[in-house]
């Protein structure tokens, strides 16, 4: 009989599994799952292949570079990711942000591959470092309304760019409105055959999604488009095709760009990293909630960073979590990181042996595939819901949307992030200040506005800030205490501050509480603190306020504070 592992060995094993999630799922993988996971991987592959070609064009790089990146990104996430259902790869959001950032550095198409790879590596490194530093919580600061507005604007930007392919004209330059006006101003140049192919592809995609939802619509339309193009020689009729795609076997290589370009990409890389993680983590979290799983935000941040570093090292471009591929693989029975491993093998084989099949692929078919893929970001219903139920959040979403349309993606992202931060600061700096009273037939105290019959104790004013106190809202508390004390009749002889919502108080807040005590003492009103958290008691012990008040003015409950205040006849001197 084997001896049990010592405690330190078990702790080491747990730490190793946390650092390398593959060690948690691979040893326990059940062979009987291989059939379902293979079907899930094939389903994901059916979406990855056409989207690789389409999103490479959005990113401004040759299609083979998408095939370089896809397998290594899938494998990197399988090794380090904690979601059983997330499929990573090229996405519209990552591709368009990559292109937007790269063109800010160089508009030369010959530089796009190296710059895109370098950008993916920088963004990946940012995510890896942030994950190790346990900064996964930062994703919560890109508010959902701001993200909805940003993605809505991004989708419209992508659609107007892809519309040029369907119309058979040059896409023009500038923001969304300038590009849209360019298309409308060149109606004489619209190409009828190209429009017919694009319109047919759009109709086929919508019809397949509506009537045969279990079929991979994008792969079916892509294959049909190639077959029709080859049969009728569409390129001879003026319809642009993708052309020859070299075989794509991933080979690592460091991007050969000057140091100045690395620095120029850094600002955009931070924005790209934020969107990649926010998009991926929201998808992983949704599947985790549906299946009773948990995902570690910090590990997810590291895993997405590793996937992007790997994509960049293999001459690819930025990758993210894909909602469509993840949902399709899950619906087909795939459940586990093995799906990504198998899908990586299929994509690798496709890039190595099957790229000649894409030579006759019509550009308008690619444009149609992209337009249909990004339409899920046009959340009109969500915008209506914000308008109906939450006007401030609608204003944030609308501002982020218009910011993207007017100023392009990266400035729009900065606007969205800035609005999220402003909204957070606004809410945190204006906590509700409640006046408490005793609830009849109980010893509990509640908000007199929310609890019918709750009555404030005689000449004792009990105040509760409904939020963590910090330097940004401490003055609001001071103003509230001053106003309530001045307008309470009869005038209170004691103010009790219920600190139940605060778990730590910094020096600026402690200084403000001392100012409140001093101001109240000038009016012969005492101050007591209730529901004092141990960490706050420790801070008070090292601050002059703790000495001035004394431990007899700090209480575990509001009831204790009120009882201690009742015998008082005069305020404690300042």
Coordinates of C-alpha atoms in Angstrom, one line a residue:
X1 CA 0.0 0.0 0.0
X2 CA 1.5 3.3 -1.1
X3 CA 2.0 6.1 1.5
X4 CA -0.1 9.2 1.0
X5 CA 1.8 12.2 -0.4
X6 CA 3.0 14.7 2.3
X7 CA 1.1 18.0 2.6
X8 CA 3.9 20.0 1.0
X9 CA 3.9 17.7 -2.0
X10 CA 0.1 18.1 -2.4
X11 CA 0.4 21.9 -2.2
X12 CA 3.2 21.8 -4.8
X13 CA 0.9 19.7 -7.1
X14 CA -2.0 22.2 -6.7
X15 CA 0.3 25.1 -7.4
X16 CA 1.6 23.3 -10.5
X17 CA -1.9 22.7 -11.8
X18 CA -2.9 26.3 -11.2
X19 CA 0.2 27.4 -13.2
X20 CA -0.4 24.8 -15.9
X21 CA -4.1 24.1 -16.3
X22 CA -3.3 21.4 -18.8
X23 CA -2.0 19.3 -15.9
X24 CA -5.5 19.5 -14.4
X25 CA -7.5 18.2 -17.4
X26 CA -5.1 16.1 -19.5
X27 CA -4.3 13.3 -17.0
X28 CA -8.0 12.8 -16.3
X29 CA -9.1 13.0 -20.0
X30 CA -11.5 10.1 -20.8
X31 CA -11.0 8.4 -24.2
X32 CA -14.7 8.0 -24.6
X33 CA -15.0 11.7 -25.0
X34 CA -12.8 11.7 -28.1
X35 CA -15.7 11.2 -30.5
X36 CA -17.8 14.1 -29.3
X37 CA -14.7 16.3 -29.0
X38 CA -13.6 15.5 -32.6
X39 CA -17.1 16.5 -33.9
X40 CA -16.9 19.7 -31.9
X41 CA -13.4 20.4 -33.3
X42 CA -14.6 19.7 -36.9
X43 CA -17.4 22.2 -36.3
X44 CA -15.0 24.8 -35.0
X45 CA -12.7 24.1 -38.0
X46 CA -15.6 24.7 -40.4
X47 CA -15.8 28.2 -39.0
X48 CA -12.1 28.8 -38.5
X49 CA -11.1 28.2 -42.1
X50 CA -13.3 30.7 -43.9
X51 CA -12.9 33.3 -41.1
X52 CA -9.1 32.9 -41.2
X53 CA -9.2 34.1 -44.8
X54 CA -11.8 36.8 -44.1
X55 CA -10.2 38.2 -41.0
X56 CA -6.7 38.2 -42.5
X57 CA -8.0 40.6 -45.1
X58 CA -9.5 42.8 -42.3
X59 CA -6.2 42.8 -40.5
X60 CA -4.4 43.7 -43.7
X61 CA -2.2 40.6 -44.0
X62 CA -2.1 37.7 -46.5
X63 CA -4.5 34.8 -45.7
X64 CA -1.7 32.3 -45.1
X65 CA -0.6 34.3 -42.0
X66 CA -4.0 33.5 -40.4
X67 CA -3.2 29.8 -40.9
X68 CA 0.2 30.4 -39.3
X69 CA -1.3 31.8 -36.2
X70 CA -4.5 29.7 -35.7
X71 CA -2.9 26.3 -34.7
X72 CA -0.4 27.7 -32.2
X73 CA -2.9 30.0 -30.6
X74 CA -5.3 27.1 -30.1
X75 CA -2.6 25.0 -28.5
X76 CA -1.4 27.8 -26.3
X77 CA -4.8 28.4 -24.9
X78 CA -5.4 24.6 -24.4
X79 CA -2.2 24.5 -22.3
X80 CA -3.0 27.6 -20.1
X81 CA -6.7 28.4 -20.4
X82 CA -9.3 27.5 -17.7
X83 CA -12.5 27.5 -19.9
X84 CA -13.6 24.2 -21.2
X85 CA -15.5 25.8 -24.1
X86 CA -13.6 28.8 -25.3
X87 CA -12.2 28.6 -28.9
X88 CA -9.6 31.2 -29.7
X89 CA -8.5 32.6 -33.0
X90 CA -8.8 35.5 -35.4
X91 CA -11.9 37.6 -34.6
X92 CA -13.3 40.7 -36.2
X93 CA -12.7 42.9 -33.2
X94 CA -9.0 41.8 -32.9
X95 CA -8.4 42.0 -36.6
X96 CA -9.8 45.4 -37.1
X97 CA -8.1 46.8 -34.0
X98 CA -4.8 45.3 -35.3
X99 CA -5.3 46.9 -38.7
X100 CA -6.2 50.2 -37.2
X101 CA -3.1 50.3 -34.9
X102 CA -0.7 49.1 -37.6
X103 CA -1.8 51.7 -40.2
X104 CA -1.1 54.4 -37.6
X105 CA 2.5 53.3 -37.7
X106 CA 2.9 52.5 -41.5
X107 CA 0.5 52.4 -44.4
X108 CA 2.9 50.3 -46.5
X109 CA 1.3 46.9 -47.1
X110 CA 4.8 45.3 -47.1
X111 CA 5.2 46.3 -43.4
X112 CA 1.8 44.9 -42.3
X113 CA 2.9 41.3 -41.6
X114 CA 5.8 42.2 -39.3
X115 CA 4.0 45.1 -37.6
X116 CA 0.9 42.9 -37.0
X117 CA 3.0 40.1 -35.5
X118 CA 4.9 42.6 -33.3
X119 CA 1.6 44.1 -32.1
X120 CA 0.2 40.7 -31.2
X121 CA 3.4 39.9 -29.2
X122 CA 3.3 43.2 -27.3
X123 CA -0.4 42.9 -26.5
X124 CA 0.2 39.3 -25.4
X125 CA 3.1 40.3 -23.2
X126 CA 0.9 43.0 -21.6
X127 CA -1.7 40.3 -20.8
X128 CA 0.8 37.8 -19.5
X129 CA 2.4 40.3 -17.1
X130 CA -1.1 41.6 -16.1
X131 CA -2.2 38.0 -15.4
X132 CA 0.8 37.2 -13.3
X133 CA 0.2 40.5 -11.4
X134 CA -3.4 39.3 -10.8
X135 CA -5.0 42.2 -12.6
X136 CA -7.8 40.2 -14.0
X137 CA -10.3 42.4 -12.1
X138 CA -9.5 45.3 -14.5
X139 CA -11.8 43.8 -17.1
X140 CA -14.8 44.8 -15.0
X141 CA -13.8 48.5 -15.5
X142 CA -14.7 48.4 -19.2
X143 CA -18.4 48.8 -18.5
X144 CA -20.9 46.7 -20.5
X145 CA -22.7 49.7 -22.0
X146 CA -19.4 51.2 -23.2
X147 CA -18.4 47.8 -24.6
X148 CA -21.8 47.4 -26.3
X149 CA -21.4 50.9 -27.9
X150 CA -17.8 50.3 -29.0
X151 CA -18.5 46.9 -30.6
X152 CA -21.7 48.3 -32.3
X153 CA -19.5 51.1 -33.8
X154 CA -16.8 48.6 -34.7
X155 CA -19.3 46.4 -36.5
X156 CA -20.6 49.3 -38.6
X157 CA -17.1 50.3 -39.5
X158 CA -16.3 46.7 -40.6
X159 CA -19.6 46.5 -42.6
X160 CA -18.9 49.7 -44.5
X161 CA -15.4 48.5 -45.4
X162 CA -16.7 45.1 -46.5
X163 CA -19.5 46.7 -48.5
X164 CA -16.8 48.0 -50.9
X165 CA -15.9 44.4 -51.8
X166 CA -19.6 43.6 -52.5
X167 CA -20.0 46.7 -54.6
X168 CA -16.7 46.1 -56.5
X169 CA -15.3 49.6 -55.8
X170 CA -12.4 51.0 -53.8
X171 CA -13.2 51.4 -50.1
X172 CA -11.9 54.9 -49.7
X173 CA -10.2 56.4 -46.6
X174 CA -11.3 58.1 -43.4
X175 CA -13.9 57.4 -40.7
X176 CA -17.2 55.6 -41.1
X177 CA -19.1 58.5 -42.6
X178 CA -16.4 59.4 -45.0
X179 CA -16.2 55.8 -46.3
X180 CA -20.0 55.5 -46.5
X181 CA -20.1 58.8 -48.5
X182 CA -17.3 57.6 -50.8
X183 CA -19.4 54.5 -51.7
X184 CA -22.5 56.5 -52.3
X185 CA -20.6 59.1 -54.4
X186 CA -19.2 56.4 -56.7
X187 CA -22.4 54.6 -57.7
X188 CA -21.4 54.8 -61.3
X189 CA -18.4 52.5 -60.5
X190 CA -20.5 49.8 -58.8
X191 CA -19.8 46.5 -60.5
X192 CA -23.0 44.5 -61.4
X193 CA -21.4 41.0 -61.5
X194 CA -19.6 41.6 -58.2
X195 CA -22.9 42.9 -56.6
X196 CA -24.7 39.8 -57.8
X197 CA -22.1 37.4 -56.3
X198 CA -22.1 39.3 -53.0
X199 CA -25.9 39.6 -52.8
X200 CA -26.2 35.8 -53.5
X201 CA -23.7 35.0 -50.8
X202 CA -25.5 37.2 -48.3
X203 CA -28.9 35.6 -49.2
X204 CA -27.4 32.1 -48.9
X205 CA -25.8 32.8 -45.5
X206 CA -29.1 34.2 -44.1
X207 CA -31.1 31.4 -45.6
X208 CA -28.8 28.7 -44.2
X209 CA -28.8 30.2 -40.8
X210 CA -32.6 30.4 -40.8
X211 CA -33.5 27.1 -42.4
X212 CA -30.5 24.8 -41.7
X213 CA -28.9 26.2 -38.6
X214 CA -26.9 23.1 -37.9
X215 CA -24.9 23.5 -41.1
X216 CA -21.7 25.6 -41.0
X217 CA -23.2 28.3 -43.2
X218 CA -19.9 30.2 -43.8
X219 CA -18.0 27.1 -44.9
X220 CA -20.9 26.0 -47.2
X221 CA -21.1 29.4 -48.9
X222 CA -17.3 29.6 -49.1
X223 CA -17.1 26.2 -50.8
X224 CA -20.0 27.1 -53.1
X225 CA -18.4 30.5 -54.0
X226 CA -15.1 28.7 -54.9
X227 CA -17.0 26.2 -57.1
X228 CA -19.0 28.8 -58.9
X229 CA -16.0 31.0 -59.4
X230 CA -14.0 28.2 -60.9
X231 CA -16.9 26.9 -63.1
X232 CA -17.8 30.3 -64.6
X233 CA -14.4 32.0 -64.4
X234 CA -15.7 34.9 -62.4
X235 CA -12.4 36.7 -62.5
X236 CA -12.8 37.0 -66.3
X237 CA -16.0 38.9 -65.6
X238 CA -14.3 41.4 -63.4
X239 CA -15.1 39.8 -60.0
X240 CA -12.0 40.0 -57.8
X241 CA -10.7 36.7 -56.3
X242 CA -8.3 36.0 -53.4
X243 CA -5.7 34.5 -55.7
X244 CA -2.9 32.1 -54.9
X245 CA -2.3 31.4 -51.2
X246 CA 1.0 29.8 -50.4
X247 CA 1.0 26.7 -48.1
X248 CA 1.1 27.8 -44.5
X249 CA 3.3 25.7 -42.2
X250 CA 4.0 27.7 -39.0
X251 CA 7.7 28.6 -38.6
X252 CA 8.7 30.8 -35.7
X253 CA 10.4 34.1 -36.4
X254 CA 11.1 37.4 -34.7
X255 CA 9.4 40.4 -36.3
X256 CA 12.1 42.4 -38.2
X257 CA 11.0 46.0 -37.4
X258 CA 13.0 48.9 -36.0
X259 CA 12.9 49.8 -32.3
X260 CA 10.9 53.0 -33.0
X261 CA 8.1 50.9 -34.5
X262 CA 8.0 48.7 -31.4
X263 CA 7.5 51.8 -29.3
X264 CA 4.9 53.2 -31.7
X265 CA 2.8 50.1 -31.4
X266 CA 2.8 50.1 -27.6
X267 CA -0.2 52.4 -27.0
X268 CA -2.4 50.5 -29.4
X269 CA -1.2 47.2 -27.9
X270 CA -2.7 48.2 -24.5
X271 CA -6.0 49.0 -26.0
X272 CA -6.0 45.7 -28.0
X273 CA -5.1 43.7 -24.9
X274 CA -8.0 45.2 -23.0
X275 CA -10.5 44.4 -25.8
X276 CA -9.1 40.9 -26.4
X277 CA -9.4 40.0 -22.7
X278 CA -12.7 41.7 -22.2
X279 CA -14.2 39.8 -25.2
X280 CA -12.6 36.5 -24.3
X281 CA -13.4 36.6 -20.6
X282 CA -17.0 37.6 -21.2
X283 CA -17.5 34.6 -23.5
X284 CA -15.7 32.2 -21.1
X285 CA -17.8 33.5 -18.2
X286 CA -21.0 33.0 -20.1
X287 CA -20.2 29.3 -20.7
X288 CA -19.0 28.8 -17.2
X289 CA -22.3 30.1 -15.8
X290 CA -24.3 27.9 -18.2
X291 CA -22.4 24.7 -17.2
X292 CA -21.6 25.4 -13.5
X293 CA -17.9 25.9 -14.1
X294 CA -15.5 28.5 -12.9
X295 CA -12.9 30.4 -14.8
X296 CA -10.0 32.2 -13.3
X297 CA -9.7 35.8 -14.6
X298 CA -6.0 36.0 -14.0
X299 CA -5.3 32.6 -15.6
X300 CA -7.5 33.6 -18.6
X301 CA -5.5 36.8 -18.9
X302 CA -2.3 34.9 -19.0
X303 CA -3.6 32.3 -21.4
X304 CA -4.9 34.9 -23.9
X305 CA -1.5 36.7 -23.6
X306 CA 0.3 33.4 -24.3
X307 CA -1.9 32.8 -27.3
X308 CA -1.1 36.2 -28.8
X309 CA 2.6 35.9 -28.1
X310 CA 2.6 32.6 -29.9
X311 CA 0.5 34.0 -32.8
X312 CA 3.0 36.8 -33.2
X313 CA 6.0 34.6 -33.0
X314 CA 4.6 32.5 -35.9
X315 CA 4.0 35.6 -38.1
X316 CA 0.3 35.8 -37.3
X317 CA -1.8 38.7 -35.9
X318 CA -3.9 39.2 -32.8
X319 CA -6.3 36.6 -31.6
X320 CA -9.2 36.5 -29.2
X321 CA -12.0 34.3 -28.0
X322 CA -14.7 33.6 -30.6
X323 CA -18.3 33.5 -29.5
X324 CA -19.5 31.9 -32.7
X325 CA -16.9 29.1 -32.8
X326 CA -17.2 28.4 -29.1
X327 CA -21.0 28.2 -29.3
X328 CA -20.8 25.9 -32.4
X329 CA -18.3 23.6 -30.8
X330 CA -20.4 23.4 -27.6
X331 CA -23.6 22.7 -29.5
X332 CA -21.9 19.9 -31.3
X333 CA -21.0 18.1 -28.1
X334 CA -17.4 19.4 -27.6
X335 CA -16.5 20.1 -24.0
X336 CA -12.9 20.5 -23.0
X337 CA -9.6 21.9 -24.1
X338 CA -9.0 18.8 -26.2
X339 CA -11.4 20.3 -28.7
X340 CA -8.8 23.1 -29.3
X341 CA -6.0 20.6 -29.6
X342 CA -7.9 18.6 -32.3
X343 CA -9.0 21.7 -34.1
X344 CA -5.4 22.9 -34.2
X345 CA -4.4 19.7 -36.0
X346 CA -7.2 20.2 -38.6
X347 CA -6.3 23.8 -39.2
X348 CA -2.6 22.9 -39.5
X349 CA -3.4 20.3 -42.2
X350 CA -5.6 22.8 -44.0
X351 CA -2.8 25.4 -44.1
X352 CA -0.2 22.9 -45.2
X353 CA -2.1 21.0 -47.9
X354 CA -5.4 22.7 -48.8
X355 CA -4.6 26.4 -49.4
X356 CA -4.6 26.0 -53.3
X357 CA -8.4 25.4 -53.0
X358 CA -8.9 29.1 -52.0
X359 CA -7.4 30.6 -55.2
X360 CA -10.8 31.1 -56.9
X361 CA -12.5 32.4 -53.8
X362 CA -14.4 35.6 -54.8
X363 CA -13.8 38.7 -52.7
X364 CA -17.5 39.6 -52.4
X365 CA -18.1 36.2 -50.9
X366 CA -15.5 37.0 -48.2
X367 CA -17.1 40.3 -47.6
X368 CA -20.5 38.7 -47.2
X369 CA -19.1 36.2 -44.7
X370 CA -17.5 39.0 -42.6
X371 CA -20.7 41.1 -42.6
X372 CA -22.8 38.2 -41.4
X373 CA -20.2 37.3 -38.8
X374 CA -20.1 40.8 -37.2
X375 CA -23.8 41.5 -37.3
X376 CA -24.2 39.9 -33.8
X377 CA -22.4 43.0 -32.5
X378 CA -25.3 45.2 -33.7
X379 CA -27.2 45.0 -30.5
X380 CA -30.1 47.2 -31.3
X381 CA -32.3 45.5 -28.7
X382 CA -29.7 46.1 -26.0
X383 CA -29.5 49.8 -27.0
X384 CA -33.3 50.1 -26.8
X385 CA -33.2 48.5 -23.4
X386 CA -30.7 51.0 -22.1
X387 CA -32.8 53.8 -23.6
X388 CA -36.0 52.5 -21.9
X389 CA -34.6 51.6 -18.5
X390 CA -31.3 53.4 -18.0
X391 CA -30.7 56.7 -19.9
X392 CA -27.2 57.4 -18.4
X393 CA -25.9 54.0 -19.6
X394 CA -27.6 54.6 -23.0
X395 CA -25.7 57.9 -23.2
X396 CA -22.4 56.1 -22.5
X397 CA -23.1 53.4 -25.1
X398 CA -24.2 56.0 -27.7
X399 CA -21.1 58.1 -27.0
X400 CA -18.8 55.1 -27.4
X401 CA -20.6 54.2 -30.7
X402 CA -20.4 57.7 -32.2
X403 CA -16.7 58.0 -31.0
X404 CA -15.8 54.9 -33.0
X405 CA -17.7 56.1 -36.1
X406 CA -16.1 59.6 -36.0
X407 CA -12.6 59.0 -34.7
X408 CA -11.9 55.3 -35.7
X409 CA -11.4 52.3 -33.4
X410 CA -8.5 53.1 -31.1
X411 CA -9.8 56.6 -30.2
X412 CA -13.3 55.0 -29.8
X413 CA -11.9 52.4 -27.5
X414 CA -10.2 55.1 -25.4
X415 CA -13.5 57.0 -25.2
X416 CA -15.3 53.8 -24.1
X417 CA -12.6 53.1 -21.4
X418 CA -12.7 56.7 -20.3
X419 CA -16.5 56.7 -20.0
X420 CA -16.4 53.5 -18.0
X421 CA -13.9 55.0 -15.6
X422 CA -15.9 58.2 -15.3
X423 CA -19.1 56.2 -14.6
X424 CA -17.3 54.2 -11.9
X425 CA -15.9 57.3 -10.3
X426 CA -19.3 59.0 -10.5
X427 CA -21.1 56.2 -8.8
X428 CA -18.4 55.6 -6.2
X429 CA -18.1 59.3 -5.3
X430 CA -21.8 59.7 -4.7
X431 CA -22.9 57.0 -2.3
X432 CA -26.3 57.2 -0.8
X433 CA -26.3 58.5 2.7
X434 CA -29.0 56.8 4.8
X435 CA -30.5 58.0 8.1
X436 CA -31.3 54.9 10.2
X437 CA -34.1 54.3 12.7
X438 CA -35.0 51.3 14.9
X439 CA -37.4 48.9 13.2
X440 CA -40.4 48.2 15.5
X441 CA -40.4 45.1 17.6
X442 CA -36.7 44.4 16.7
X443 CA -33.3 45.5 17.8
X444 CA -32.3 46.2 14.2
X445 CA -31.8 49.5 12.6
X446 CA -32.9 50.3 9.0
X447 CA -33.1 53.1 6.5
X448 CA -36.1 55.3 7.5
X449 CA -37.0 55.8 3.9
X450 CA -37.1 52.0 3.1
X451 CA -38.4 50.6 6.4
X452 CA -42.0 51.8 7.2
X453 CA -42.3 52.6 10.9
X454 CA -38.5 52.8 11.6
X455 CA -38.0 55.6 14.1
X456 CA -34.7 57.4 14.8
X457 CA -33.6 57.2 18.5
X458 CA -34.3 60.3 20.5
X459 CA -31.6 62.9 20.0
X460 CA -29.2 60.4 18.4
X461 CA -28.6 60.7 14.6
X462 CA -27.6 57.4 13.0
X463 CA -26.0 57.8 9.5
X464 CA -24.9 55.0 7.2
X465 CA -22.9 55.7 4.0
X466 CA -24.0 53.0 1.5
X467 CA -20.7 52.5 -0.1
X468 CA -17.0 52.1 0.6
X469 CA -15.5 55.4 1.9
X470 CA -12.5 56.7 0.1
X471 CA -10.9 60.1 -0.6
X472 CA -13.4 60.8 -3.5
X473 CA -16.5 60.6 -1.4
X474 CA -15.4 61.5 2.1
X475 CA -16.3 65.2 1.7
X476 CA -19.8 64.1 0.6
X477 CA -20.2 62.3 3.9
X478 CA -19.0 65.3 5.8
X479 CA -21.6 67.5 4.0
X480 CA -24.3 65.0 4.7
X481 CA -23.5 64.8 8.4
X482 CA -23.4 68.6 8.7
X483 CA -26.8 69.0 6.9
X484 CA -28.6 66.3 8.8
X485 CA -27.3 67.5 12.1
X486 CA -28.4 71.0 11.3
X487 CA -31.9 70.1 10.2
X488 CA -32.8 67.4 12.8
X489 CA -35.3 68.6 15.3
X490 CA -34.7 68.3 18.2
X491 CA -31.0 68.7 17.7
X492 CA -29.0 65.5 18.3
X493 CA -26.4 65.3 21.0
X494 CA -24.7 62.4 19.3
X495 CA -24.0 61.3 15.7
X496 CA -23.4 57.5 15.1
X497 CA -21.7 56.6 11.9
X498 CA -22.4 53.1 10.7
X499 CA -19.3 52.0 8.8
X500 CA -20.7 48.6 7.8
X501 CA -20.0 49.2 4.0
X502 CA -16.3 50.1 4.6
X503 CA -13.5 47.5 5.1
X504 CA -10.5 49.8 4.9
X505 CA -10.1 53.5 5.5
X506 CA -7.1 55.4 4.1
X507 CA -5.5 58.4 5.8
X508 CA -7.6 61.0 3.8
X509 CA -10.8 59.4 5.0
X510 CA -9.6 59.2 8.6
X511 CA -8.6 62.9 8.4
X512 CA -12.1 63.7 7.2
X513 CA -13.7 61.7 10.0
X514 CA -11.5 63.7 12.4
X515 CA -12.8 66.9 10.8
X516 CA -16.3 65.7 11.3
X517 CA -15.7 65.0 14.9
X518 CA -14.1 68.5 15.4
X519 CA -17.0 70.3 13.7
X520 CA -19.6 68.3 15.7
X521 CA -17.8 69.1 18.9
X522 CA -18.1 72.8 18.2
X523 CA -21.8 72.3 18.3
X524 CA -21.7 70.2 21.4
X525 CA -22.4 67.0 19.5
X526 CA -20.5 63.8 20.1
X527 CA -19.4 61.2 17.5
X528 CA -19.5 57.4 17.8
X529 CA -18.5 54.8 15.2
X530 CA -20.5 51.6 14.8
X531 CA -19.8 48.3 12.8
X532 CA -16.1 49.1 12.8
X533 CA -14.3 46.4 10.8
X534 CA -11.1 45.1 12.4
X535 CA -8.9 46.5 9.6
X536 CA -10.5 50.0 10.3
X537 CA -9.9 49.6 14.1
X538 CA -6.3 48.8 13.3
X539 CA -6.0 52.0 11.2
X540 CA -7.7 54.1 13.8
X541 CA -5.3 52.9 16.5
X542 CA -2.5 54.5 14.5
X543 CA -4.3 57.7 13.7
X544 CA -4.9 60.6 16.1
X545 CA -8.7 60.1 15.7
X546 CA -8.4 56.8 17.5
X547 CA -6.8 58.4 20.5
X548 CA -9.2 61.4 20.5
X549 CA -12.3 59.2 20.3
X550 CA -11.1 56.4 22.4
X551 CA -12.1 52.8 22.2
X552 CA -15.3 53.5 24.2
X553 CA -16.6 55.4 21.2
X554 CA -16.2 52.5 18.7
X555 CA -18.9 49.8 18.8
X556 CA -19.6 46.5 17.3
X557 CA -23.3 47.2 16.6
X558 CA -25.5 50.3 16.0
X559 CA -27.6 49.2 19.0
X560 CA -24.5 49.3 21.3
X561 CA -23.6 52.8 20.0
X562 CA -27.1 54.1 20.6
X563 CA -27.3 52.7 24.1
X564 CA -23.9 54.1 24.9
X565 CA -24.9 57.6 23.6
X566 CA -28.2 57.8 25.6
X567 CA -26.8 58.8 29.0
X568 CA -24.7 61.5 27.5
X569 CA -25.5 65.0 28.5
X570 CA -22.8 67.0 26.7
X571 CA -20.4 66.6 23.9
X572 CA -16.9 65.4 24.4
X573 CA -14.6 68.3 24.1
X574 CA -12.5 68.6 20.9

